[in-house]
PDB file of C-alpha atoms in Angstrom:
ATOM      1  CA  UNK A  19     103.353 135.453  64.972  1.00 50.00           C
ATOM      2  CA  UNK A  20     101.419 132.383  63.376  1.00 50.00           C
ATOM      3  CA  UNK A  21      98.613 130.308  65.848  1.00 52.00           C
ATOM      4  CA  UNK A  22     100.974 127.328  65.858  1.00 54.00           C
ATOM      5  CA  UNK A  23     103.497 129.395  66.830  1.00 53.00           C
ATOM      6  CA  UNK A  24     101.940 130.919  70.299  1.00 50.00           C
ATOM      7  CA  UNK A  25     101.477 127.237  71.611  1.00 50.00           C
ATOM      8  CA  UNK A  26     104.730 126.865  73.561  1.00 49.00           C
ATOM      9  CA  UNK A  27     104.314 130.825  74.826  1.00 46.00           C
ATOM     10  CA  UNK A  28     100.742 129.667  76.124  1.00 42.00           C
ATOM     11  CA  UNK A  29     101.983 126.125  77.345  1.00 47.00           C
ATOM     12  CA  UNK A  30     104.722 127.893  79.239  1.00 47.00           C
ATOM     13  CA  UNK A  31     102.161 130.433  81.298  1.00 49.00           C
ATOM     14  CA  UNK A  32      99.777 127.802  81.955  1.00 48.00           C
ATOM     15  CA  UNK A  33      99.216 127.202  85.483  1.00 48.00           C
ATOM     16  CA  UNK A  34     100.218 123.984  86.776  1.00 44.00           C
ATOM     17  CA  UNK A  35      97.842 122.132  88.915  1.00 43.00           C
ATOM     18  CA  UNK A  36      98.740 120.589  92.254  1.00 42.00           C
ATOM     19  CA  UNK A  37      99.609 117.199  92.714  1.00 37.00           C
ATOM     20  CA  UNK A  38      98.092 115.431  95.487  1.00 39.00           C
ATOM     21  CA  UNK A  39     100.574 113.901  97.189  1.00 33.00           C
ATOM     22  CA  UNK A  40      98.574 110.977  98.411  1.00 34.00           C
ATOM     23  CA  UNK A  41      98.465 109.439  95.022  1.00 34.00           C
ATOM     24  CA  UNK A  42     100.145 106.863  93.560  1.00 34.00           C
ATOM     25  CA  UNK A  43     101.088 105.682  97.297  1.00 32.00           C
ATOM     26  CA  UNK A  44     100.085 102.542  98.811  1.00 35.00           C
ATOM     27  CA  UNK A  45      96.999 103.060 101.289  1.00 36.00           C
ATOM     28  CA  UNK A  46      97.843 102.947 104.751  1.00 37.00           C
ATOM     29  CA  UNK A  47     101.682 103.565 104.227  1.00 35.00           C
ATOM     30  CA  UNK A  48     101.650 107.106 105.344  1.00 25.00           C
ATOM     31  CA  UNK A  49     101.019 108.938 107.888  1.00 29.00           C
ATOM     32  CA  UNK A  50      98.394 111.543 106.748  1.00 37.00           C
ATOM     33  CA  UNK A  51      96.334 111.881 103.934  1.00 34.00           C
ATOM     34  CA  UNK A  52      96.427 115.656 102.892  1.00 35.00           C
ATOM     35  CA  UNK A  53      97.435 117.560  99.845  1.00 37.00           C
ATOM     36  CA  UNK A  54     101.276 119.500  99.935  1.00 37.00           C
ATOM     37  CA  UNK A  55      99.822 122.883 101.202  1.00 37.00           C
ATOM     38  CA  UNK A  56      97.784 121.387 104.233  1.00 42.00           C
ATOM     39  CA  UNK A  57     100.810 119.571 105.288  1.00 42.00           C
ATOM     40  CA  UNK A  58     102.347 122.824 107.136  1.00 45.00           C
ATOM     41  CA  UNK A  59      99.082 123.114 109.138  1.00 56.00           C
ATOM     42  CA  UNK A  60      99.692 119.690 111.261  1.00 62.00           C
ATOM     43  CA  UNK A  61     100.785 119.385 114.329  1.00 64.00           C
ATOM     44  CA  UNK A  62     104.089 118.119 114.753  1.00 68.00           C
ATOM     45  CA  UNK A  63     103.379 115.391 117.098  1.00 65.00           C
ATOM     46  CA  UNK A  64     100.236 114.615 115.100  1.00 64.00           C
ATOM     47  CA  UNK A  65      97.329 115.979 117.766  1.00 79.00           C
ATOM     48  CA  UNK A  66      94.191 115.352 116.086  1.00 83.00           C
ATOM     49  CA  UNK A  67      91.174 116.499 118.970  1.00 92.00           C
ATOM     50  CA  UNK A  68      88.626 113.867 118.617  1.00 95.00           C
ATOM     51  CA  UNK A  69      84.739 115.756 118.537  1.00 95.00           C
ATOM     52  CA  UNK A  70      83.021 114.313 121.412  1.00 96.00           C
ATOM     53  CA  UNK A  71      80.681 112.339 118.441  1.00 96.00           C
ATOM     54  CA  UNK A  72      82.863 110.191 117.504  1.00 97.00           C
ATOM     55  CA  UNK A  73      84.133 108.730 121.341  1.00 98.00           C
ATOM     56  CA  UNK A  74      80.287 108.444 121.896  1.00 98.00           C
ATOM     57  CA  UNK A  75      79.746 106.120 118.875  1.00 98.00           C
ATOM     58  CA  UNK A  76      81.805 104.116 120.153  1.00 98.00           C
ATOM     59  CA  UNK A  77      81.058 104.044 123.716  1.00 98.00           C
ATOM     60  CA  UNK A  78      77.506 103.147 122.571  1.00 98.00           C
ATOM     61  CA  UNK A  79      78.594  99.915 121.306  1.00 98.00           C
ATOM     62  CA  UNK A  80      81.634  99.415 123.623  1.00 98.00           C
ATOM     63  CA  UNK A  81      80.310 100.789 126.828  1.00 98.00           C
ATOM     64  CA  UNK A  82      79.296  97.248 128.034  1.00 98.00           C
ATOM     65  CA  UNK A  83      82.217  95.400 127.859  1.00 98.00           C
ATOM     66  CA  UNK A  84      84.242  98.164 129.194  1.00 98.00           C
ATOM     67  CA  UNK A  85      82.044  97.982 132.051  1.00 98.00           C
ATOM     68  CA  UNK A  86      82.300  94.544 132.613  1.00 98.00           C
ATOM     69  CA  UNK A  87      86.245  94.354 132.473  1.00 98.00           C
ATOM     70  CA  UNK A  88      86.374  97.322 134.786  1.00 98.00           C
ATOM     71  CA  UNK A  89      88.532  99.701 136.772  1.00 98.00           C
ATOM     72  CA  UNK A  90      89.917 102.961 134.977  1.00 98.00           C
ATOM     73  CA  UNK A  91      90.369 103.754 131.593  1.00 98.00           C
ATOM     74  CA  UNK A  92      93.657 104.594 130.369  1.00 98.00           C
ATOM     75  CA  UNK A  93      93.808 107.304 127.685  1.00 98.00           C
ATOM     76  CA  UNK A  94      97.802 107.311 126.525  1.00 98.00           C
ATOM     77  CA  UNK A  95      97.512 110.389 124.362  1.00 97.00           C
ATOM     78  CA  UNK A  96      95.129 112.591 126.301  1.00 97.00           C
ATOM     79  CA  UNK A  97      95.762 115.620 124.605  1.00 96.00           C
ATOM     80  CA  UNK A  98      93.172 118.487 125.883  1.00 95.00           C
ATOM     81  CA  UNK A  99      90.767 115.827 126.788  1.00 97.00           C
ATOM     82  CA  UNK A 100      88.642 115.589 123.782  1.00 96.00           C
ATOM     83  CA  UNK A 101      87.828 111.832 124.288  1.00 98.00           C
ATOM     84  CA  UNK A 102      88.833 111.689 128.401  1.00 98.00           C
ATOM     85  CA  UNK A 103      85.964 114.139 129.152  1.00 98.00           C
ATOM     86  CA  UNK A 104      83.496 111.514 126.882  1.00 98.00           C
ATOM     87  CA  UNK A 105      84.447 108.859 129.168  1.00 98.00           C
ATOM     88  CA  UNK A 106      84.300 110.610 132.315  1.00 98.00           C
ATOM     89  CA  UNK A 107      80.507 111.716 130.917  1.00 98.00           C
ATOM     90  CA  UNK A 108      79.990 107.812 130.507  1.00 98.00           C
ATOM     91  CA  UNK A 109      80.652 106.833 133.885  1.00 98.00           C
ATOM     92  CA  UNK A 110      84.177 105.904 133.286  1.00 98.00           C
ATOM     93  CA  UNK A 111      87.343 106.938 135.574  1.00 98.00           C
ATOM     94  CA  UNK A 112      90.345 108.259 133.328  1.00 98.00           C
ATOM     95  CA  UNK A 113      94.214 108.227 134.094  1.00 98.00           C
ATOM     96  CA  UNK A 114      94.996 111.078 130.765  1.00 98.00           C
ATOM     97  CA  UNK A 115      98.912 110.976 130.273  1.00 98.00           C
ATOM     98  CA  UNK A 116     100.985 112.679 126.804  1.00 97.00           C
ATOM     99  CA  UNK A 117     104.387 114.315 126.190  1.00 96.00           C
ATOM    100  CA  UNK A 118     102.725 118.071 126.131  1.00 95.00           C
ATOM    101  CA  UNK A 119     100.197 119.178 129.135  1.00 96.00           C
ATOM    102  CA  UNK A 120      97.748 120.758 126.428  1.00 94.00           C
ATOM    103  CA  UNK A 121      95.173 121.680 129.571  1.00 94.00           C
ATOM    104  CA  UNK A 122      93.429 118.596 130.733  1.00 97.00           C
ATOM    105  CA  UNK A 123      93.439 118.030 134.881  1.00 97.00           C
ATOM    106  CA  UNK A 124      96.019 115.767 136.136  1.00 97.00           C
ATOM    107  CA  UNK A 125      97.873 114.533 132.774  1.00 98.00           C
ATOM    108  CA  UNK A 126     100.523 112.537 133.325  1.00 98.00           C
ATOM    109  CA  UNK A 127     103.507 113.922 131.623  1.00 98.00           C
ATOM    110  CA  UNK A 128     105.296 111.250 130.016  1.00 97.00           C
ATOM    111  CA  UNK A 129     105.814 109.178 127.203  1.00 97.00           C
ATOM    112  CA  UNK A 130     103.444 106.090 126.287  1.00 98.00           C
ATOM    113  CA  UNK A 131     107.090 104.500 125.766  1.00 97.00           C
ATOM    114  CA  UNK A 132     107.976 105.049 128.813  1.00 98.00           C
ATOM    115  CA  UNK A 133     104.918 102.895 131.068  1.00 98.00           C
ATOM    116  CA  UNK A 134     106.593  99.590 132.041  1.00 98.00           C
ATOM    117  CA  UNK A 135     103.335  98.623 133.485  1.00 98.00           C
ATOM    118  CA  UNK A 136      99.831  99.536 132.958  1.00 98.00           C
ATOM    119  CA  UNK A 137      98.811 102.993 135.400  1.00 98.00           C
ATOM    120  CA  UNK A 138      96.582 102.469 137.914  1.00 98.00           C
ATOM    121  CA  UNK A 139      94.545 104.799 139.908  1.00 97.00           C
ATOM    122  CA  UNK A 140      92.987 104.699 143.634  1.00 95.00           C
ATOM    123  CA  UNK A 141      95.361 101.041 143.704  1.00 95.00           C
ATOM    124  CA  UNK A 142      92.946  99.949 139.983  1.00 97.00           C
ATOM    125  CA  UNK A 143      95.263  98.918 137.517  1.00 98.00           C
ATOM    126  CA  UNK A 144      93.984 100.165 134.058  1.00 98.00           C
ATOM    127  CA  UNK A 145      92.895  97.123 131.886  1.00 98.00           C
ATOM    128  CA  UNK A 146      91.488  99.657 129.245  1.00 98.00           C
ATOM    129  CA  UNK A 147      93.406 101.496 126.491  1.00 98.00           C
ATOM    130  CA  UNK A 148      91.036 103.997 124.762  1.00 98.00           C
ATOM    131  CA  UNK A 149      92.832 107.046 122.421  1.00 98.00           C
ATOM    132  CA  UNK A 150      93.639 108.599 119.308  1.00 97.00           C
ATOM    133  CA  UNK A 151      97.030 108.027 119.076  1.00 96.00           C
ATOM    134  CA  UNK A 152      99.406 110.057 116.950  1.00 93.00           C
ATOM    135  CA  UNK A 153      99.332 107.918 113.587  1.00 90.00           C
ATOM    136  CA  UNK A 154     103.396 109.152 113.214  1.00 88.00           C
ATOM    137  CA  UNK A 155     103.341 106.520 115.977  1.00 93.00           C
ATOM    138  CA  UNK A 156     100.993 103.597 114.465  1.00 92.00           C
ATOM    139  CA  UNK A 157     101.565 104.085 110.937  1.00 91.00           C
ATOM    140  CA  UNK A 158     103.836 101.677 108.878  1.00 89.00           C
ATOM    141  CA  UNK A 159     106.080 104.692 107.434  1.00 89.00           C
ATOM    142  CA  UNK A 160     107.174 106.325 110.518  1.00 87.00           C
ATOM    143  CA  UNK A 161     105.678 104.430 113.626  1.00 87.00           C
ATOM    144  CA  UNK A 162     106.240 100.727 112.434  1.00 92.00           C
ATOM    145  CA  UNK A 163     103.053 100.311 114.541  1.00 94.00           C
ATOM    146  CA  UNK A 164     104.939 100.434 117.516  1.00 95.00           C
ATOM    147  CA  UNK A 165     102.282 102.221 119.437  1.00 96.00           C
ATOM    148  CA  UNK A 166     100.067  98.693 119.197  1.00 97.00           C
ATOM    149  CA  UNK A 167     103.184  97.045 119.988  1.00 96.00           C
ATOM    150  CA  UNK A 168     103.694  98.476 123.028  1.00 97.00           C
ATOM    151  CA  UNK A 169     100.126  98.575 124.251  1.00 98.00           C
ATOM    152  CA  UNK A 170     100.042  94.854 124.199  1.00 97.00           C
ATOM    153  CA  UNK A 171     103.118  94.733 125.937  1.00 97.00           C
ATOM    154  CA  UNK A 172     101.750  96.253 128.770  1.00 98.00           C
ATOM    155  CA  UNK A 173      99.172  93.394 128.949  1.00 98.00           C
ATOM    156  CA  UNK A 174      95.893  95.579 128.326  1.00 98.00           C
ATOM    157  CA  UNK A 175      92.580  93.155 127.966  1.00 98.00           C
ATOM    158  CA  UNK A 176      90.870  95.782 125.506  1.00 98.00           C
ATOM    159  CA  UNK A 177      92.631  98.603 123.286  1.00 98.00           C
ATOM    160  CA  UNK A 178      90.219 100.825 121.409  1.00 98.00           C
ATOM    161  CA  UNK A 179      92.144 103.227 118.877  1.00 98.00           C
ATOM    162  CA  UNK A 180      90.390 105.482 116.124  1.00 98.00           C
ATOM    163  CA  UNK A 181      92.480 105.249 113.077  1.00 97.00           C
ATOM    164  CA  UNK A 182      92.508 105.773 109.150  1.00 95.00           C
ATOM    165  CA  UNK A 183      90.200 103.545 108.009  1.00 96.00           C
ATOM    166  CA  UNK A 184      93.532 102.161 105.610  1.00 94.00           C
ATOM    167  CA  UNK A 185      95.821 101.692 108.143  1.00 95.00           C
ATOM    168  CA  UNK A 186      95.065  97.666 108.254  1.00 94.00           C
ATOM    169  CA  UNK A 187      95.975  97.985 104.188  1.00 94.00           C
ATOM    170  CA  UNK A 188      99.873  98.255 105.363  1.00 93.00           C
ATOM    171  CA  UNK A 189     102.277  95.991 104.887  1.00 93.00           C
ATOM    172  CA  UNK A 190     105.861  97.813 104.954  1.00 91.00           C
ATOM    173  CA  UNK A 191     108.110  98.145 107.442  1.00 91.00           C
ATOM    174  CA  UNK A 192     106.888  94.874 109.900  1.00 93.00           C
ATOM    175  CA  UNK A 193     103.015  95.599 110.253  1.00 94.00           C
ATOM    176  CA  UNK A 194     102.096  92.210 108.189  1.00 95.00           C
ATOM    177  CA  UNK A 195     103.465  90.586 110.835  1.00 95.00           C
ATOM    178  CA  UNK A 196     102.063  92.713 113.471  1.00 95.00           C
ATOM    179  CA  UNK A 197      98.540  92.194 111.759  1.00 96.00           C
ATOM    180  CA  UNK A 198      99.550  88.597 111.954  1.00 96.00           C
ATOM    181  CA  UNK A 199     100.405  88.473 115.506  1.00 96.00           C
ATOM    182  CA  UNK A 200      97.993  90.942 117.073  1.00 97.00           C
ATOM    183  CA  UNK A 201      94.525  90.762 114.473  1.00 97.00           C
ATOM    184  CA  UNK A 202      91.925  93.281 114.889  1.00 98.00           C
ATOM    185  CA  UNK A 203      88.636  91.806 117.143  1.00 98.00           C
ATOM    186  CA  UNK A 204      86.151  94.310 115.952  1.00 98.00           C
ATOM    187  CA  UNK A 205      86.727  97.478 113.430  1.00 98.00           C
ATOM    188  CA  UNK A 206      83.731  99.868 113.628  1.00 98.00           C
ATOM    189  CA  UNK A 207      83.723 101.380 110.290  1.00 98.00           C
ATOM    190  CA  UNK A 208      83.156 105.324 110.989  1.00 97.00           C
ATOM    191  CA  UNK A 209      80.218 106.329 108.072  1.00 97.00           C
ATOM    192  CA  UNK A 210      81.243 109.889 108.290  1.00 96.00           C
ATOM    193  CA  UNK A 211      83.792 111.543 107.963  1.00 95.00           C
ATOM    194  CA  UNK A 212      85.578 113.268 111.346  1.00 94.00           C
ATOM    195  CA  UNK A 213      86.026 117.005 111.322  1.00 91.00           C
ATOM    196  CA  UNK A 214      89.257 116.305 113.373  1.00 89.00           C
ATOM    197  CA  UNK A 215      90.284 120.236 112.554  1.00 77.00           C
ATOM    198  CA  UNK A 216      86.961 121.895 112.046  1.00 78.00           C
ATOM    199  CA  UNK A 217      87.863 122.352 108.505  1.00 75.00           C
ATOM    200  CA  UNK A 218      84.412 121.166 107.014  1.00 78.00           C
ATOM    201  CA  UNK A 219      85.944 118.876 104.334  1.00 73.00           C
ATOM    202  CA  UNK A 220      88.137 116.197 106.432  1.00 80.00           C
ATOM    203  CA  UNK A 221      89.734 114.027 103.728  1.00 80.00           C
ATOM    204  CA  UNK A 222      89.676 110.624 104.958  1.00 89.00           C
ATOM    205  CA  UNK A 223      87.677 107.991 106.484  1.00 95.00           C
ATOM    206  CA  UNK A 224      88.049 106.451 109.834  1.00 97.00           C
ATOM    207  CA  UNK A 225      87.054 103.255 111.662  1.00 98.00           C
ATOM    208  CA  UNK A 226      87.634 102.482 115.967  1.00 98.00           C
ATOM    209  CA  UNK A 227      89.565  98.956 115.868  1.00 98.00           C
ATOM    210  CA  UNK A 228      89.215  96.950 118.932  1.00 98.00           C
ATOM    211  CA  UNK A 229      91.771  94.164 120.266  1.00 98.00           C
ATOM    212  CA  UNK A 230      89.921  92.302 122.931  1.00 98.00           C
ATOM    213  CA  UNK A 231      92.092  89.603 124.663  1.00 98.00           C
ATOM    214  CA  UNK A 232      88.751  87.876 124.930  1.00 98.00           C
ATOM    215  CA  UNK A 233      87.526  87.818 121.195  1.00 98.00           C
ATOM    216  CA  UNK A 234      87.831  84.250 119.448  1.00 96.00           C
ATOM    217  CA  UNK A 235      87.713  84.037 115.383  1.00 96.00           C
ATOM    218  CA  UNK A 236      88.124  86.296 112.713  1.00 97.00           C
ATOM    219  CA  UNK A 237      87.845  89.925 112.683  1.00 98.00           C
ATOM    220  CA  UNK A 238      84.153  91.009 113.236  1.00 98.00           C
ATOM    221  CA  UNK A 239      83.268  94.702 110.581  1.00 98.00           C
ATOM    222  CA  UNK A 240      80.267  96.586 111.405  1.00 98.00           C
ATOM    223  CA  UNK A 241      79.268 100.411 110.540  1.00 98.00           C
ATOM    224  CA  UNK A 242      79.041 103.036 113.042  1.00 98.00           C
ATOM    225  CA  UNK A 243      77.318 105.845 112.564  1.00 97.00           C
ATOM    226  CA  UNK A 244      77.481 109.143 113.848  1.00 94.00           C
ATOM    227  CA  UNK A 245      74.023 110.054 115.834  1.00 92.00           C
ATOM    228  CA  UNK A 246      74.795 106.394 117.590  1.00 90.00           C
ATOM    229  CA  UNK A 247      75.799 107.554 120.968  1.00 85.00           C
ATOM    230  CA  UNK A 248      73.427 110.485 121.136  1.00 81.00           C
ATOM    231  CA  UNK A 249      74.745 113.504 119.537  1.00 61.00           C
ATOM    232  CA  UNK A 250      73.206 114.810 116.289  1.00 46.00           C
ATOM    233  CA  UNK A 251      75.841 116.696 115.210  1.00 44.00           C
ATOM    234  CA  UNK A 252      79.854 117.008 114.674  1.00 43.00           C
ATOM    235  CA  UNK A 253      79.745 119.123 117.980  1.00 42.00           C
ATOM    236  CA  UNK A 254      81.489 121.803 119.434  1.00 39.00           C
ATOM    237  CA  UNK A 255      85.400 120.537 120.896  1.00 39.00           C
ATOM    238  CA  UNK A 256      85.852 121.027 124.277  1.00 38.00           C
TER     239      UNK A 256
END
């Protein structure tokens, strides 16, 4: 057999390499931003824990305010109580509520959807939403933002979410006009990346967005960084 000959034998046993998935596709029109074989690994309702790092960034800069509006904090997807136990370390009182009891004390079971008004505890209505929602929920694929939606339906003065640092990017599926309508006060740019899954390469960047029903102007971006509220390291989930 000639040399020119063996080229479509070796072209044919060639491995093929991966595509990643996430390219070619608008940022901030999908809901996750990992290759084809990490996709099994999620969680179907998308239950990121948040390390206790990255809720104490951005208490260190949002501690204040929160103080000064008052009463408990509402955390709408409390999962295990990554980011509820932060808070409750802060000073803050927590109502925890989500679909699943993963473990943490007193979780409300039931559906963000299903609040008609915001929870209150010991007769204090929450005026505080603080999570890590399920991006299925907030993303412009599958959630049409409809997590935001809903939180400002219920009349909360501040909501603090940590999302993909591309979800502002969409535009499909209604968010311009939810951009429009409910613009981000402050985004806290996150400059590391969060080990949501203890993986040691996490493949996207992050930033806390803020909607305070007090903020005037345009949308205020400033960096956060990791050692800002204390901790030196990723740390151990609870």
């Amino acid at each position: 057999m000639s040399a020119a000959s063996t080229k479509p034998l070796f072209k044919a046993i060639k491995p093929k390499k991966r595509r990643d998935v996430t390219q070619g596709v608008l940022p901030g029109d999908y809901p996750e931003q990992f290759r084809q074989e990490q996709r099994d690994t999620r969680d179907p309702l998308d239950y990121d824990p948040t390390p206790p790092d990255a809720t104490a960034a951005a208490l260190s800069v949002l501690a204040e305010r929160m103080r000064a509006i008052g009463g408990p904090v509402f955390e709408s997807a409390v999962g295990a109580g990554h980011i509820a136990y932060v808070l409750r370390d802060w000073g803050f009182d927590v109502i925890g509520a989500d679909v699943v009891d993963r473990g943490y004390p007193g979780v409300v079971l039931q559906s963000f959807y299903d609040f008609r008004e915001r929870p209150s505890l010991d007769d204090q209505q929450s005026r505080i939403m603080f999570t890590n929602p399920p991006y299925c929920e907030i993303n412009s694929r599958d959630g049409h933002g409809r997590w935001l939606r809903h939180a400002h339906d219920l009349g909360f003065d501040l909501v603090v979410m940590l999302l993909n640092a591309d979800w502002s990017y969409a535009r499909q599926n209604g968010l311009d006009e939810l951009h429009a309508r409910y613009p981000v006060s402050v985004e806290y740019k996150c400059c590391w990346k969060i080990d949501f899954r203890g993986g040691g390469s996490p493949p996207q960047r992050n930033a806390w967005l803020i909607w305070d029903v007090d903020h005037q102007g345009e949308t205020i971006s400033r960096r956060l960084f990791r050692d800002a509220g204390g901790f030196k390291c990723q740390g151990v989930l609870l």
